[in-house]
Amino acid sequence: MRNISDIIEQYLKNILHESPEGTVEIQRNDLADQFSCVPSQINYVISTRFTLEKGYVVESKRGGGGYIRIQRFELPPNVALHAHLNHTIGGGIDQNAAEGLIYQLEEAGFLSKREACLMRAAVSRDCLTVKIPYRDEIRAKIMKAMLISLLGK
């Protein structure tokens, strides 16, 4: 059974998918009422599942008429994808940024669920047991090699 965070995340993604602009504006309290949860649960979902690394821009305005705006940004077309990935990964990438990029590629359909799981396992700090900055450099090289292999089809 899915938990409330998963349900809220899926609800917001469905609204984003249906939006022609790829943007959704919500009022935190209204959404909390709709899902019978506390407003901080909405904050948790947005701050952990709609991050920049995962391909979302979040803007909020506090106050009586306040809102939270979530906007999805798309990966560049396949022609520019390799340059974008090379720039994003660079000479080193930390685990959070790597996982966010993998998530974004999976969401965009460039990676299957299985490929994304394998990549996450390969770049995890549990496997790369060397000190930083070497860990981030090795992670970047592994990510680039895997992505060239997977996306070079």
PDB file of N, CA, C and O in Angstrom, residues 33-68:
ATOM      1  N   ASP A  33      -6.161  19.784   3.352  1.00  0.00           N
ATOM      2  CA  ASP A  33      -7.558  19.436   3.635  1.00  0.00           C
ATOM      3  C   ASP A  33      -8.035  18.323   2.708  1.00  0.00           C
ATOM      4  O   ASP A  33      -8.718  17.388   3.133  1.00  0.00           O
ATOM      5  N   GLN A  34      -7.678  18.436   1.444  1.00  0.00           N
ATOM      6  CA  GLN A  34      -8.102  17.454   0.450  1.00  0.00           C
ATOM      7  C   GLN A  34      -7.595  16.052   0.794  1.00  0.00           C
ATOM      8  O   GLN A  34      -8.299  15.069   0.586  1.00  0.00           O
ATOM      9  N   PHE A  35      -6.372  15.964   1.332  1.00  0.00           N
ATOM     10  CA  PHE A  35      -5.783  14.666   1.654  1.00  0.00           C
ATOM     11  C   PHE A  35      -5.858  14.326   3.141  1.00  0.00           C
ATOM     12  O   PHE A  35      -5.272  13.341   3.580  1.00  0.00           O
ATOM     13  N   SER A  36      -6.555  15.157   3.910  1.00  0.00           N
ATOM     14  CA  SER A  36      -6.716  14.938   5.354  1.00  0.00           C
ATOM     15  C   SER A  36      -5.372  14.709   6.040  1.00  0.00           C
ATOM     16  O   SER A  36      -5.144  13.706   6.729  1.00  0.00           O
ATOM     17  N   CYS A  37      -4.476  15.652   5.798  1.00  0.00           N
ATOM     18  CA  CYS A  37      -3.164  15.571   6.430  1.00  0.00           C
ATOM     19  C   CYS A  37      -2.782  16.966   6.926  1.00  0.00           C
ATOM     20  O   CYS A  37      -3.491  17.939   6.685  1.00  0.00           O
ATOM     21  N   VAL A  38      -1.678  17.047   7.622  1.00  0.00           N
ATOM     22  CA  VAL A  38      -1.215  18.348   8.111  1.00  0.00           C
ATOM     23  C   VAL A  38      -0.478  19.075   6.986  1.00  0.00           C
ATOM     24  O   VAL A  38       0.109  18.433   6.103  1.00  0.00           O
ATOM     25  N   PRO A  39      -0.501  20.404   6.974  1.00  0.00           N
ATOM     26  CA  PRO A  39       0.182  21.162   5.920  1.00  0.00           C
ATOM     27  C   PRO A  39       1.680  20.855   5.820  1.00  0.00           C
ATOM     28  O   PRO A  39       2.248  20.907   4.728  1.00  0.00           O
ATOM     29  N   SER A  40       2.303  20.501   6.929  1.00  0.00           N
ATOM     30  CA  SER A  40       3.735  20.189   6.870  1.00  0.00           C
ATOM     31  C   SER A  40       4.003  18.943   6.032  1.00  0.00           C
ATOM     32  O   SER A  40       5.093  18.778   5.485  1.00  0.00           O
ATOM     33  N   GLN A  41       3.010  18.063   5.905  1.00  0.00           N
ATOM     34  CA  GLN A  41       3.154  16.887   5.044  1.00  0.00           C
ATOM     35  C   GLN A  41       3.283  17.322   3.582  1.00  0.00           C
ATOM     36  O   GLN A  41       4.062  16.773   2.825  1.00  0.00           O
ATOM     37  N   ILE A  42       2.527  18.348   3.213  1.00  0.00           N
ATOM     38  CA  ILE A  42       2.617  18.899   1.849  1.00  0.00           C
ATOM     39  C   ILE A  42       4.005  19.490   1.633  1.00  0.00           C
ATOM     40  O   ILE A  42       4.637  19.265   0.601  1.00  0.00           O
ATOM     41  N   ASN A  43       4.490  20.239   2.632  1.00  0.00           N
ATOM     42  CA  ASN A  43       5.843  20.803   2.543  1.00  0.00           C
ATOM     43  C   ASN A  43       6.881  19.703   2.353  1.00  0.00           C
ATOM     44  O   ASN A  43       7.803  19.834   1.539  1.00  0.00           O
ATOM     45  N   TYR A  44       6.744  18.619   3.108  1.00  0.00           N
ATOM     46  CA  TYR A  44       7.689  17.503   3.019  1.00  0.00           C
ATOM     47  C   TYR A  44       7.712  16.924   1.605  1.00  0.00           C
ATOM     48  O   TYR A  44       8.781  16.729   1.019  1.00  0.00           O
ATOM     49  N   VAL A  45       6.539  16.660   1.059  1.00  0.00           N
ATOM     50  CA  VAL A  45       6.457  16.077  -0.286  1.00  0.00           C
ATOM     51  C   VAL A  45       7.105  17.004  -1.305  1.00  0.00           C
ATOM     52  O   VAL A  45       7.906  16.569  -2.132  1.00  0.00           O
ATOM     53  N   ILE A  46       6.780  18.274  -1.233  1.00  0.00           N
ATOM     54  CA  ILE A  46       7.316  19.220  -2.212  1.00  0.00           C
ATOM     55  C   ILE A  46       8.825  19.384  -2.063  1.00  0.00           C
ATOM     56  O   ILE A  46       9.558  19.383  -3.052  1.00  0.00           O
ATOM     57  N   SER A  47       9.307  19.472  -0.831  1.00  0.00           N
ATOM     58  CA  SER A  47      10.743  19.711  -0.636  1.00  0.00           C
ATOM     59  C   SER A  47      11.606  18.482  -0.925  1.00  0.00           C
ATOM     60  O   SER A  47      12.784  18.621  -1.229  1.00  0.00           O
ATOM     61  N   THR A  48      11.036  17.286  -0.860  1.00  0.00           N
ATOM     62  CA  THR A  48      11.839  16.092  -1.103  1.00  0.00           C
ATOM     63  C   THR A  48      11.625  15.471  -2.478  1.00  0.00           C
ATOM     64  O   THR A  48      12.514  14.805  -2.996  1.00  0.00           O
ATOM     65  N   ARG A  49      10.471  15.706  -3.080  1.00  0.00           N
ATOM     66  CA  ARG A  49      10.157  15.013  -4.326  1.00  0.00           C
ATOM     67  C   ARG A  49      10.049  15.922  -5.537  1.00  0.00           C
ATOM     68  O   ARG A  49       9.937  15.440  -6.662  1.00  0.00           O
ATOM     69  N   PHE A  50      10.084  17.212  -5.304  1.00  0.00           N
ATOM     70  CA  PHE A  50      10.003  18.181  -6.412  1.00  0.00           C
ATOM     71  C   PHE A  50      11.201  19.125  -6.318  1.00  0.00           C
ATOM     72  O   PHE A  50      11.053  20.316  -6.141  1.00  0.00           O
ATOM     73  N   THR A  51      12.383  18.543  -6.439  1.00  0.00           N
ATOM     74  CA  THR A  51      13.615  19.307  -6.308  1.00  0.00           C
ATOM     75  C   THR A  51      14.162  19.698  -7.679  1.00  0.00           C
ATOM     76  O   THR A  51      13.755  19.130  -8.709  1.00  0.00           O
ATOM     77  N   LEU A  52      15.082  20.619  -7.676  1.00  0.00           N
ATOM     78  CA  LEU A  52      15.726  21.059  -8.907  1.00  0.00           C
ATOM     79  C   LEU A  52      16.445  19.893  -9.583  1.00  0.00           C
ATOM     80  O   LEU A  52      16.387  19.736 -10.801  1.00  0.00           O
ATOM     81  N   GLU A  53      17.107  19.057  -8.769  1.00  0.00           N
ATOM     82  CA  GLU A  53      17.822  17.912  -9.325  1.00  0.00           C
ATOM     83  C   GLU A  53      16.882  16.945 -10.039  1.00  0.00           C
ATOM     84  O   GLU A  53      17.287  16.236 -10.944  1.00  0.00           O
ATOM     85  N   LYS A  54      15.639  16.921  -9.616  1.00  0.00           N
ATOM     86  CA  LYS A  54      14.670  16.013 -10.224  1.00  0.00           C
ATOM     87  C   LYS A  54      13.888  16.672 -11.360  1.00  0.00           C
ATOM     88  O   LYS A  54      12.981  16.077 -11.914  1.00  0.00           O
ATOM     89  N   GLY A  55      14.235  17.920 -11.676  1.00  0.00           N
ATOM     90  CA  GLY A  55      13.640  18.573 -12.831  1.00  0.00           C
ATOM     91  C   GLY A  55      12.466  19.479 -12.519  1.00  0.00           C
ATOM     92  O   GLY A  55      11.645  19.737 -13.387  1.00  0.00           O
ATOM     93  N   TYR A  56      12.402  19.994 -11.295  1.00  0.00           N
ATOM     94  CA  TYR A  56      11.298  20.871 -10.903  1.00  0.00           C
ATOM     95  C   TYR A  56      11.827  22.170 -10.319  1.00  0.00           C
ATOM     96  O   TYR A  56      12.849  22.183  -9.639  1.00  0.00           O
ATOM     97  N   VAL A  57      11.094  23.236 -10.582  1.00  0.00           N
ATOM     98  CA  VAL A  57      11.363  24.524  -9.956  1.00  0.00           C
ATOM     99  C   VAL A  57      10.161  24.822  -9.069  1.00  0.00           C
ATOM    100  O   VAL A  57       9.016  24.769  -9.528  1.00  0.00           O
ATOM    101  N   VAL A  58      10.421  25.115  -7.799  1.00  0.00           N
ATOM    102  CA  VAL A  58       9.349  25.387  -6.847  1.00  0.00           C
ATOM    103  C   VAL A  58       9.481  26.816  -6.368  1.00  0.00           C
ATOM    104  O   VAL A  58      10.568  27.261  -5.988  1.00  0.00           O
ATOM    105  N   GLU A  59       8.364  27.538  -6.407  1.00  0.00           N
ATOM    106  CA  GLU A  59       8.310  28.926  -5.948  1.00  0.00           C
ATOM    107  C   GLU A  59       7.156  29.006  -4.961  1.00  0.00           C
ATOM    108  O   GLU A  59       6.100  28.421  -5.179  1.00  0.00           O
ATOM    109  N   SER A  60       7.375  29.707  -3.854  1.00  0.00           N
ATOM    110  CA  SER A  60       6.269  29.834  -2.904  1.00  0.00           C
ATOM    111  C   SER A  60       6.112  31.275  -2.465  1.00  0.00           C
ATOM    112  O   SER A  60       7.075  32.031  -2.406  1.00  0.00           O
ATOM    113  N   LYS A  61       4.874  31.612  -2.184  1.00  0.00           N
ATOM    114  CA  LYS A  61       4.548  32.933  -1.656  1.00  0.00           C
ATOM    115  C   LYS A  61       3.757  32.693  -0.381  1.00  0.00           C
ATOM    116  O   LYS A  61       2.746  32.000  -0.386  1.00  0.00           O
ATOM    117  N   ARG A  62       4.228  33.239   0.679  1.00  0.00           N
ATOM    118  CA  ARG A  62       3.575  33.054   1.970  1.00  0.00           C
ATOM    119  C   ARG A  62       2.494  34.108   2.168  1.00  0.00           C
ATOM    120  O   ARG A  62       2.431  35.096   1.462  1.00  0.00           O
ATOM    121  N   GLY A  63       1.663  33.865   3.155  1.00  0.00           N
ATOM    122  CA  GLY A  63       0.629  34.844   3.492  1.00  0.00           C
ATOM    123  C   GLY A  63      -0.756  34.334   3.149  1.00  0.00           C
ATOM    124  O   GLY A  63      -0.929  33.214   2.673  1.00  0.00           O
ATOM    125  N   GLY A  64      -1.756  35.167   3.378  1.00  0.00           N
ATOM    126  CA  GLY A  64      -3.156  34.799   3.199  1.00  0.00           C
ATOM    127  C   GLY A  64      -3.491  34.297   1.810  1.00  0.00           C
ATOM    128  O   GLY A  64      -4.167  33.299   1.639  1.00  0.00           O
ATOM    129  N   GLY A  65      -3.024  34.984   0.795  1.00  0.00           N
ATOM    130  CA  GLY A  65      -3.281  34.555  -0.579  1.00  0.00           C
ATOM    131  C   GLY A  65      -2.109  33.794  -1.147  1.00  0.00           C
ATOM    132  O   GLY A  65      -1.930  33.743  -2.360  1.00  0.00           O
ATOM    133  N   GLY A  66      -1.307  33.218  -0.273  1.00  0.00           N
ATOM    134  CA  GLY A  66      -0.085  32.559  -0.703  1.00  0.00           C
ATOM    135  C   GLY A  66      -0.335  31.305  -1.515  1.00  0.00           C
ATOM    136  O   GLY A  66      -1.433  30.758  -1.534  1.00  0.00           O
ATOM    137  N   TYR A  67       0.677  30.856  -2.216  1.00  0.00           N
ATOM    138  CA  TYR A  67       0.565  29.686  -3.071  1.00  0.00           C
ATOM    139  C   TYR A  67       1.924  29.009  -3.162  1.00  0.00           C
ATOM    140  O   TYR A  67       2.955  29.563  -2.764  1.00  0.00           O
ATOM    141  N   ILE A  68       1.910  27.828  -3.693  1.00  0.00           N
ATOM    142  CA  ILE A  68       3.128  27.121  -4.057  1.00  0.00           C
ATOM    143  C   ILE A  68       2.990  26.802  -5.532  1.00  0.00           C
ATOM    144  O   ILE A  68       1.998  26.215  -5.963  1.00  0.00           O
TER     145      ILE A  68
END
